[in-house]
Short mmCIF file of C-alpha atoms in Angstrom, two decimals:
data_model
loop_
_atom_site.label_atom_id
_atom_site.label_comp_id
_atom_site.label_asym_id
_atom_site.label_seq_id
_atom_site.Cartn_x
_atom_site.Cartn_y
_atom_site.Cartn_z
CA UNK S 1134 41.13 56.16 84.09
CA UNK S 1135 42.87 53.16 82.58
CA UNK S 1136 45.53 53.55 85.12
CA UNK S 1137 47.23 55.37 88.07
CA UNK S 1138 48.62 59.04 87.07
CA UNK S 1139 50.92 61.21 88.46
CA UNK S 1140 51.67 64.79 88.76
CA UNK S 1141 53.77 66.37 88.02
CA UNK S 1142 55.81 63.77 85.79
CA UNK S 1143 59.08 66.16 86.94
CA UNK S 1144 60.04 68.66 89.45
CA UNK S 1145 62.50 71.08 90.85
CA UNK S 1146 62.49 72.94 93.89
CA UNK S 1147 64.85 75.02 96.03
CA UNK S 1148 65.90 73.79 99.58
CA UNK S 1149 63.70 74.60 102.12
CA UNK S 1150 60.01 74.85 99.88
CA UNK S 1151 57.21 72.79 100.31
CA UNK S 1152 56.18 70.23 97.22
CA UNK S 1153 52.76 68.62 96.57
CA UNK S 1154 52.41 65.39 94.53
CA UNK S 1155 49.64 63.85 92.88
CA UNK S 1156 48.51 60.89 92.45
CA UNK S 1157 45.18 59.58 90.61
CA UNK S 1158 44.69 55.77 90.56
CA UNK S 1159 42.49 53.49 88.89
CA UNK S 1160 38.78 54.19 89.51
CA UNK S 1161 37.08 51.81 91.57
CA UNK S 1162 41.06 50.84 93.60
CA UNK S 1163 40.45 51.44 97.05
CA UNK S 1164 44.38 50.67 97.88
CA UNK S 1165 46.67 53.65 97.21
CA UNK S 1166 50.42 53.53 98.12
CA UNK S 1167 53.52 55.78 97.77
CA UNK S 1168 56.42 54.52 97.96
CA UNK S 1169 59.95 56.61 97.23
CA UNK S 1170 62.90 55.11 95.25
CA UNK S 1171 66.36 56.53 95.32
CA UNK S 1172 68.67 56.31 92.77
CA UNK S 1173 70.17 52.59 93.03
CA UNK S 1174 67.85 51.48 95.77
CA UNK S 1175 65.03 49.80 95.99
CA UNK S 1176 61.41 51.10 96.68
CA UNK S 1177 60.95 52.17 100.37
CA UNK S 1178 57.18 52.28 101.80
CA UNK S 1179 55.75 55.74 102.62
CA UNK S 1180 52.06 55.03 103.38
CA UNK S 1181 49.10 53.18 102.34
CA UNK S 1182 45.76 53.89 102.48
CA UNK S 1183 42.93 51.26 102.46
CA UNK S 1184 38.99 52.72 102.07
CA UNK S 1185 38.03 54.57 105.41
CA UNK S 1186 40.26 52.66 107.13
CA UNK S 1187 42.92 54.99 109.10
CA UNK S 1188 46.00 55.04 106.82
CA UNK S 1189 49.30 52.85 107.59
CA UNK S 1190 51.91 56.16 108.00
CA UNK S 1191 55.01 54.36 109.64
CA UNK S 1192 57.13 54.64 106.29
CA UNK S 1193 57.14 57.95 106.40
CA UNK S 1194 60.58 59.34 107.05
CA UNK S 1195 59.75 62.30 108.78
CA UNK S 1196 57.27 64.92 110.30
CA UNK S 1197 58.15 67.16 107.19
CA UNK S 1198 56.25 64.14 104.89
CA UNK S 1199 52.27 63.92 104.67
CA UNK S 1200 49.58 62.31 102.90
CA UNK S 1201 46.28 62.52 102.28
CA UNK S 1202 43.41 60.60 100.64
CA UNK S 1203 40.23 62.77 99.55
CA UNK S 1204 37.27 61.41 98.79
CA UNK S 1205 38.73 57.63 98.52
CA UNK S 1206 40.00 58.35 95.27
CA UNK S 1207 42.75 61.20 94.97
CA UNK S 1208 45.97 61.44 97.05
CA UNK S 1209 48.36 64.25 97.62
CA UNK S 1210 51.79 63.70 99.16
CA UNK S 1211 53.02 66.86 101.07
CA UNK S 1212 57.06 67.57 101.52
CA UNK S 1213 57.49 69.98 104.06
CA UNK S 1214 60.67 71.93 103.81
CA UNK S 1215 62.53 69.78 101.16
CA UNK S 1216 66.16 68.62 101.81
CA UNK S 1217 68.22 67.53 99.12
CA UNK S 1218 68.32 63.99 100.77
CA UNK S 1219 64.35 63.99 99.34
CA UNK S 1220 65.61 63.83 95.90
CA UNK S 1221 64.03 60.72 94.68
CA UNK S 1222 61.33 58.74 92.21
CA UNK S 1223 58.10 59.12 94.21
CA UNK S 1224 55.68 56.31 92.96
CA UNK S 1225 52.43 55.86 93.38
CA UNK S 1226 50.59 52.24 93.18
CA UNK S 1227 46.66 51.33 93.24
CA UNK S 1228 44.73 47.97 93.91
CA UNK S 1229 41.52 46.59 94.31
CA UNK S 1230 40.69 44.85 97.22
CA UNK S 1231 40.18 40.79 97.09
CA UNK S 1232 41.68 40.58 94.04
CA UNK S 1233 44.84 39.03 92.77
CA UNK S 1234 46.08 41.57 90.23
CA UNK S 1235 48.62 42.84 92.60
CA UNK S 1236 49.62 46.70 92.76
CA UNK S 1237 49.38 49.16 89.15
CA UNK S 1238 52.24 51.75 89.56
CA UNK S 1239 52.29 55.07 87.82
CA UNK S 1240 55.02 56.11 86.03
CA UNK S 1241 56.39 58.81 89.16
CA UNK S 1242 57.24 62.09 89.93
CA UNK S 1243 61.17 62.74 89.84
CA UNK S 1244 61.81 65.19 92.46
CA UNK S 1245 64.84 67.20 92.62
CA UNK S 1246 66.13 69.49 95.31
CA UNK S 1247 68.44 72.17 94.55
CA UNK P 1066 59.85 43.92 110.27
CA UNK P 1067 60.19 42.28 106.62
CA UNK P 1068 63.52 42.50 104.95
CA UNK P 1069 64.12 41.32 101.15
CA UNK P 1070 67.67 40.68 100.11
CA UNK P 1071 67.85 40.32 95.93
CA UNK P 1072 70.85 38.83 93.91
CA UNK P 1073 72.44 39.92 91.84
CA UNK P 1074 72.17 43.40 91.42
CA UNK P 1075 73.11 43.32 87.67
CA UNK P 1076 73.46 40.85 85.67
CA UNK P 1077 74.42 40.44 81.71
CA UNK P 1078 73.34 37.68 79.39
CA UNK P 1079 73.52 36.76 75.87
CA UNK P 1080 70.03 36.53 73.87
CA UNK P 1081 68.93 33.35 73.97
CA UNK P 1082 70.10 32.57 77.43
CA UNK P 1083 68.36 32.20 80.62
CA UNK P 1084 68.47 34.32 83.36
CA UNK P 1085 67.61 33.53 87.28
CA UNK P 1086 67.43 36.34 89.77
CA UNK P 1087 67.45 35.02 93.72
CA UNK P 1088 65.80 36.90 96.77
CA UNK P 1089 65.26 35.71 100.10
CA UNK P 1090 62.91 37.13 102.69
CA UNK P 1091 63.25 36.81 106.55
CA UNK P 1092 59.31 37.03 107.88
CA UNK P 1093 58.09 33.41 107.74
CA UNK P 1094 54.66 35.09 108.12
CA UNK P 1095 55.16 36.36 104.35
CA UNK P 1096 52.41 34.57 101.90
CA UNK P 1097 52.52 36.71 98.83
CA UNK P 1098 55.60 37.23 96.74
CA UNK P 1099 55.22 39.17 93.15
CA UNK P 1100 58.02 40.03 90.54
CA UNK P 1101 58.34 43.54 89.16
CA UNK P 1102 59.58 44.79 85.87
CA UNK P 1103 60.90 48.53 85.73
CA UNK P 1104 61.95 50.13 82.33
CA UNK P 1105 63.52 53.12 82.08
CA UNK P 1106 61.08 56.54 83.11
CA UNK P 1107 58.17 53.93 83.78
CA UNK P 1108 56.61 52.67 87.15
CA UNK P 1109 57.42 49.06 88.00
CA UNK P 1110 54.90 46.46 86.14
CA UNK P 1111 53.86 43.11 87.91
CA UNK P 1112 55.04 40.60 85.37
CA UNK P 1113 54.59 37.22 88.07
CA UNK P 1114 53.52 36.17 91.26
CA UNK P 1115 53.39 33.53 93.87
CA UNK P 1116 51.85 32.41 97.16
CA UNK P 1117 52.87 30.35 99.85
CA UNK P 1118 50.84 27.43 98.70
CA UNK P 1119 52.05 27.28 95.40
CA UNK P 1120 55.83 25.87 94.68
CA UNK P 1121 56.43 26.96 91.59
CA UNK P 1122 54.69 29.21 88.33
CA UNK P 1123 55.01 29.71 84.97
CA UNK P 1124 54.14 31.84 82.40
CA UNK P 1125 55.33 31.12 79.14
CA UNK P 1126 58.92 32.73 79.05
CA UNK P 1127 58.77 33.34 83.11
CA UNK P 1128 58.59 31.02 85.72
CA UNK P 1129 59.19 31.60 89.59
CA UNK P 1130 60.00 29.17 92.26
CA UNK P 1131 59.18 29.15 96.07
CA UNK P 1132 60.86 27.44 99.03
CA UNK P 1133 59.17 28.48 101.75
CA UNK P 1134 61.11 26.18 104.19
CA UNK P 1135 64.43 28.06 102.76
CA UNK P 1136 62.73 31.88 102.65
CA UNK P 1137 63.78 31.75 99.42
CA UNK P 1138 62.68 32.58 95.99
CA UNK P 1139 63.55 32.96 92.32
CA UNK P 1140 62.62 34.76 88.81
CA UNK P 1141 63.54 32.29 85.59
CA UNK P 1142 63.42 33.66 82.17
CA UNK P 1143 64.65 31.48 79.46
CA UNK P 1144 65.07 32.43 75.53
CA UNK P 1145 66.16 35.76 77.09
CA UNK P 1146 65.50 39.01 74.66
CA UNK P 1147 66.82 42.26 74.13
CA UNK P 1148 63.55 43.76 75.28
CA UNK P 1149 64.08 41.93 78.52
CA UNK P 1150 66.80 43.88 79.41
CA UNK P 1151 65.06 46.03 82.41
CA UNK P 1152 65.41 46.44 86.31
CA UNK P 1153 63.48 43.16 87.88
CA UNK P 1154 62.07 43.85 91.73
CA UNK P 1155 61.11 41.01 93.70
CA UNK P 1156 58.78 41.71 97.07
CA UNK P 1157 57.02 39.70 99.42
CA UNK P 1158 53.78 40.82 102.17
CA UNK P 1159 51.99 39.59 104.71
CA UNK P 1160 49.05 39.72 102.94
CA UNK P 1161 46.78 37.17 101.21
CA UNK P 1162 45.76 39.30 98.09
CA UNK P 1163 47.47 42.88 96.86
CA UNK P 1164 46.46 44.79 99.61
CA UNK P 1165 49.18 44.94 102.10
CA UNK P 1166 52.64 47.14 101.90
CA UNK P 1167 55.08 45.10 99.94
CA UNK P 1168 58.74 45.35 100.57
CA UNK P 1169 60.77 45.16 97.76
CA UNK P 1170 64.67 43.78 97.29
CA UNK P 1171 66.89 46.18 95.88
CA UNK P 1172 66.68 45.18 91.95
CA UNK P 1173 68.27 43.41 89.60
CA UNK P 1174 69.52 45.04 86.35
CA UNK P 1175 69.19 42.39 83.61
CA UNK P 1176 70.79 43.43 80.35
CA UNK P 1177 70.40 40.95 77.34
CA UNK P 1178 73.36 41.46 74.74
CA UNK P 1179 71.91 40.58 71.10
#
């Protein structure tokens, strides 16, 4: 597509559920990222995945957070049951190897925890 | 690991002014060093970057500086307009291209005043 989407663009859940977000970058990116931002931070590193290569998990915050990467192309970020403190912007960012263009964000899911 | 500290975390300028937003990194290693722009409900956008061994950059209204000696470098927008008025991220990586885990400062919000 002509660049990385997310879904869904909002949610809520209760304490305690599991949440799936989705991320769909550019075709042909073989760099995918999520990163979380919090209200007034900055944008913490989750994980990044790079082709077959075994993904880099150390930003994830906890065993409740996973990611996968199917195909190369589609990722799905997995919240185990959600705390409030996982409230945040989740962000999703593509790139294409040995280029300069840097990363292409997509516009987030906003994730609230009731 | 990396840490990014950004200053200041707001600041407020008349139209037609210029604005300069400082970070500093602490990972000499670091060779890549972009500039984000974040608008409200969007993803952050790459609007510059930089690499170690380049001093300085410019792009018409935006120009960014590097000491690399210092750890230090800075975002410059002159003529400053109303549709500048965003949240800037700077970040810096360890990689030569876009495909290694940035970290990011905390942000900058930059409103212009008409």
């Amino acid at each position: 597509g002509a660049g990385v989407s997310q879904s869904p663009s909002n949610k809520v859940t209760e304490k305690g559920k599991d949440v799936e977000l989705r991320c769909d970058p550019i075709s042909g990116h073989t760099a995918l990222y999520w990163y979380r931002q919090s209200l007034g931070q900055g944008l913490e590193f989750l994980i990044y995945f790079q082709g077959n290569s075994a993904p880099d998990k150390s930003g994830l915050p906890s065993d409740r957070f996973s990611a996968e990467r199917t195909g190369g192309s589609v990722s799905t970020l997995t919240i185990q049951r959600t705390q409030q403190e996982d409230s945040a912007v989740y962000l999703c960012a593509s790139s294409s190897f040995g280029t300069d263009y840097g990363y292409t964000f997509g516009s987030g899911t906003r994730l609230t925890v009731v | 690991g990396e840490n990014v500290e950004q200053h200041p975390s707001t600041l407020s300028v008349q139209e037609g002014d210029s604005a300069v937003i400082k970070c500093t990194y602490s990972d000499s290693a670091s060779n890549y060093f972009p500039w984000y722009k974040q608008e409200l409900g969007k993803g952050p956008q790459l609007i510059i970057d930089i690499r170690s061994n380049v001093g300085e950059k410019k792009d018409q209204r935006i120009a960014v500086t590097l000491n690399k000696t210092a750890k230090h470098f800075s975002l410059h927008i002159t003529e400053t307009q109303p549709e500048d008025s965003a949240v800037y991220f700077c970040a810096a990586s360890l990689g030569g291209g876009s495909n290694y885990k940035l970290t990011f400062g905390k942000g900058t919000l930059l409103t212009v005043n008409p």
